[in-house]
């Protein structure tokens, strides 16, 4: 595909994403997408054979960007500290800045849209959404496992429990953010989760080996 063709496809996907997040997939027609560009029918059907084809391409495109954002942000946090707990705190703070950007406010969660309207899609798409959420959770599981290998929690907890907690918090907060029209909602709930981690692991961080570690200060 030519560079210009790829750019057109990306623009159509961006338009479709915004409309789907506002109106749902069932409420978004191909004509809505064409008017949103504006794009010609020829441009649309050059890249997507049907609305069902668009559904598959859209969620895969969105998920790829989403997972890449999480991995890149975590990698940046890991370059700024050797301490896994400090890395997690930095990562969450960077995510909070990203998700509360008033210039590009989040319209909600694409995965929620696909989950709520799951009967409209092929089972393979529903499976893809579930796998994407598992991949997202796995990023947190790895990091929390590193933390638990260094820090003794104040209460028994597993890496998976912590990972599922923060994913649930973010997903739920995105729904509230959309309902209330409050761009800071998700960031606020993530900040509360950071407070919980401080209570769970202690800001002075007593390790399982008995050594004392101090949480690195986030910039």
Coordinates of C-alpha atoms in Angstrom, one line a residue:
X1 CA 0.0 0.0 0.0
X2 CA 1.3 3.5 -0.9
X3 CA 2.0 6.0 1.8
X4 CA -0.9 8.1 0.7
X5 CA -3.2 5.1 0.7
X6 CA -2.1 4.2 4.3
X7 CA -2.7 7.7 5.4
X8 CA -6.2 7.6 4.0
X9 CA -6.9 4.3 5.7
X10 CA -5.6 5.7 9.0
X11 CA -7.9 8.7 8.7
X12 CA -10.9 6.6 8.0
X13 CA -10.1 4.4 11.0
X14 CA -9.7 7.5 13.2
X15 CA -13.1 8.9 12.0
X16 CA -14.8 5.5 12.5
X17 CA -13.3 5.2 16.0
X18 CA -14.6 8.6 17.1
X19 CA -18.1 7.9 15.7
X20 CA -18.2 4.4 17.2
X21 CA -17.2 5.7 20.6
X22 CA -20.0 8.4 20.4
X23 CA -22.8 6.4 18.8
X24 CA -21.9 2.7 19.1
X25 CA -21.1 0.4 16.2
X26 CA -24.7 -0.3 15.4
X27 CA -25.5 3.4 15.4
X28 CA -22.7 4.3 13.1
X29 CA -23.3 3.8 9.4
X30 CA -20.9 3.8 6.5
X31 CA -22.5 7.1 5.3
X32 CA -21.7 8.6 8.7
X33 CA -18.1 7.7 8.3
X34 CA -18.0 9.1 4.7
X35 CA -19.5 12.4 5.8
X36 CA -17.1 12.5 8.7
X37 CA -14.1 12.7 6.4
X38 CA -15.4 13.5 4.0
X39 CA -14.4 10.4 2.1
X40 CA -15.7 8.9 -1.2
X41 CA -17.3 5.5 -1.3
X42 CA -14.5 4.4 -3.6
X43 CA -11.9 5.4 -0.9
X44 CA -13.8 3.5 1.8
X45 CA -14.4 0.3 -0.2
X46 CA -10.8 0.3 -1.5
X47 CA -9.7 -0.3 2.1
X48 CA -12.7 -2.1 3.6
X49 CA -14.9 -4.6 1.9
X50 CA -17.8 -4.0 4.2
X51 CA -18.9 -2.6 7.6
X52 CA -18.0 -6.0 9.1
X53 CA -14.6 -5.8 7.6
X54 CA -14.2 -2.3 9.1
X55 CA -15.2 -3.7 12.5
X56 CA -12.4 -6.2 12.4
X57 CA -9.8 -3.7 11.2
X58 CA -10.9 -1.0 13.6
X59 CA -10.6 -3.1 16.8
X60 CA -7.2 -4.5 15.7
X61 CA -5.9 -1.1 14.8
X62 CA -7.1 0.4 18.1
X63 CA -5.7 -2.5 20.2
X64 CA -2.3 -2.3 18.5
X65 CA -2.0 1.4 19.3
X66 CA -3.3 0.8 22.8
X67 CA -0.9 -2.0 23.7
X68 CA 2.0 -0.2 22.1
X69 CA 1.3 2.9 24.2
X70 CA 1.3 0.8 27.4
X71 CA 4.6 -1.0 26.5
X72 CA 6.3 2.2 25.4
X73 CA 5.2 4.1 28.6
X74 CA 6.4 1.2 30.8
X75 CA 9.7 1.0 29.0
X76 CA 10.2 4.8 29.6
X77 CA 9.5 4.3 33.3
X78 CA 11.9 1.4 33.5
X79 CA 14.8 3.6 32.1
X80 CA 14.3 6.1 34.9
X81 CA 14.6 3.8 37.9
X82 CA 16.0 0.4 38.9
X83 CA 13.3 -0.2 41.5
X84 CA 10.2 -2.1 40.2
X85 CA 7.9 -0.3 42.6
X86 CA 9.2 3.1 41.6
X87 CA 8.9 2.0 37.9
X88 CA 5.2 1.2 38.5
X89 CA 4.5 4.5 40.2
X90 CA 6.2 6.4 37.3
X91 CA 4.3 4.3 34.8
X92 CA 0.9 5.1 36.4
X93 CA 1.7 8.8 36.6
X94 CA 2.7 8.9 32.9
X95 CA -0.5 7.1 32.0
X96 CA -2.6 9.5 34.1
X97 CA -1.1 12.5 32.2
X98 CA -1.9 10.7 28.9
X99 CA -5.5 9.8 29.8
X100 CA -6.4 13.2 31.2
X101 CA -5.2 15.2 28.1
X102 CA -7.9 17.9 27.6
X103 CA -6.8 18.4 24.0
X104 CA -7.6 14.8 23.1
X105 CA -10.0 13.6 25.8
X106 CA -10.9 9.9 25.9
X107 CA -14.4 9.1 24.6
X108 CA -14.6 5.9 26.7
X109 CA -13.4 2.4 26.0
X110 CA -13.5 0.7 22.6
X111 CA -13.3 -2.7 24.2
X112 CA -16.5 -1.9 26.2
X113 CA -18.3 -1.0 23.0
X114 CA -17.3 -4.2 21.3
X115 CA -18.2 -6.2 24.4
X116 CA -21.6 -4.6 24.9
X117 CA -22.5 -5.1 21.2
X118 CA -20.8 -8.5 21.0
X119 CA -23.7 -10.2 19.2
X120 CA -23.1 -8.0 16.2
X121 CA -19.7 -9.4 15.6
X122 CA -18.1 -12.6 14.5
X123 CA -17.0 -14.7 17.5
X124 CA -13.4 -14.3 16.4
X125 CA -13.7 -10.6 17.1
X126 CA -15.1 -11.2 20.6
X127 CA -12.2 -13.6 21.2
X128 CA -9.7 -10.9 19.9
X129 CA -11.1 -8.4 22.4
X130 CA -10.8 -10.8 25.3
X131 CA -7.2 -11.7 24.2
X132 CA -6.3 -8.0 24.0
X133 CA -7.5 -7.5 27.6
X134 CA -5.5 -10.5 28.7
X135 CA -2.4 -9.0 27.0
X136 CA -3.0 -5.7 28.7
X137 CA -3.4 -7.5 32.1
X138 CA -0.2 -9.5 31.4
X139 CA 1.8 -6.3 31.2
X140 CA 0.8 -5.5 34.7
X141 CA 1.2 -9.1 36.0
X142 CA 4.9 -9.1 34.9
X143 CA 5.6 -5.8 36.7
X144 CA 3.7 -6.7 39.9
X145 CA 5.5 -10.0 40.0
X146 CA 8.8 -8.1 40.0
X147 CA 7.6 -5.9 42.8
X148 CA 6.5 -8.9 44.9
X149 CA 9.9 -10.4 44.5
X150 CA 11.4 -7.4 46.1
X151 CA 8.8 -6.1 48.5
X152 CA 6.7 -7.8 51.2
X153 CA 3.1 -6.6 51.0
X154 CA 1.2 -5.6 54.1
X155 CA -1.6 -8.1 53.1
X156 CA -1.4 -11.3 51.0
X157 CA -1.9 -10.5 47.4
X158 CA -0.8 -11.9 44.0
X159 CA 0.5 -10.2 40.9
X160 CA -2.6 -11.3 39.0
X161 CA -5.0 -9.9 41.6
X162 CA -3.2 -6.5 41.4
X163 CA -3.2 -6.5 37.6
X164 CA -6.8 -7.4 37.4
X165 CA -7.6 -4.7 39.9
X166 CA -5.9 -1.8 38.0
X167 CA -7.4 -3.0 34.6
X168 CA -10.9 -3.1 36.3
X169 CA -10.3 0.4 37.8
X170 CA -9.3 1.9 34.4
X171 CA -12.2 0.2 32.5
X172 CA -14.8 1.3 35.0
X173 CA -13.3 4.8 35.3
X174 CA -13.5 5.2 31.5
X175 CA -17.2 4.5 31.6
X176 CA -17.7 7.1 34.4
X177 CA -15.4 9.5 32.5
X178 CA -17.7 9.2 29.5
X179 CA -20.9 9.4 31.5
X180 CA -19.9 12.4 33.6
X181 CA -18.0 14.2 30.8
X182 CA -15.1 14.5 33.3
X183 CA -11.7 14.1 31.6
X184 CA -9.9 13.7 35.0
X185 CA -11.9 10.7 36.2
X186 CA -9.7 7.9 35.1
X187 CA -6.5 9.7 36.2
X188 CA -8.0 10.2 39.6
X189 CA -8.9 6.6 40.1
X190 CA -5.4 5.6 38.9
X191 CA -4.0 8.0 41.5
X192 CA -6.1 6.3 44.2
X193 CA -4.6 2.9 43.1
X194 CA -1.1 4.4 43.6
X195 CA -2.1 5.4 47.1
X196 CA -3.2 1.8 47.7
X197 CA 0.1 0.5 46.5
X198 CA 1.9 2.8 48.9
X199 CA -0.2 1.4 51.8
X200 CA 0.3 -2.1 50.6
X201 CA 4.1 -2.0 50.1
X202 CA 5.1 1.0 52.2
X203 CA 6.8 4.1 50.8
X204 CA 10.0 2.9 52.5
X205 CA 9.6 -0.5 50.9
X206 CA 10.7 -3.3 53.2
X207 CA 11.9 -6.1 50.9
X208 CA 11.4 -9.8 51.4
X209 CA 15.1 -10.1 52.1
X210 CA 14.8 -7.6 54.9
X211 CA 16.6 -4.8 53.1
X212 CA 15.1 -1.3 53.1
X213 CA 14.4 0.4 49.8
X214 CA 13.0 3.9 49.3
X215 CA 10.6 4.6 46.5
X216 CA 12.2 6.7 43.8
X217 CA 10.7 10.2 43.4
X218 CA 8.7 10.6 40.2
X219 CA 9.4 13.5 38.0

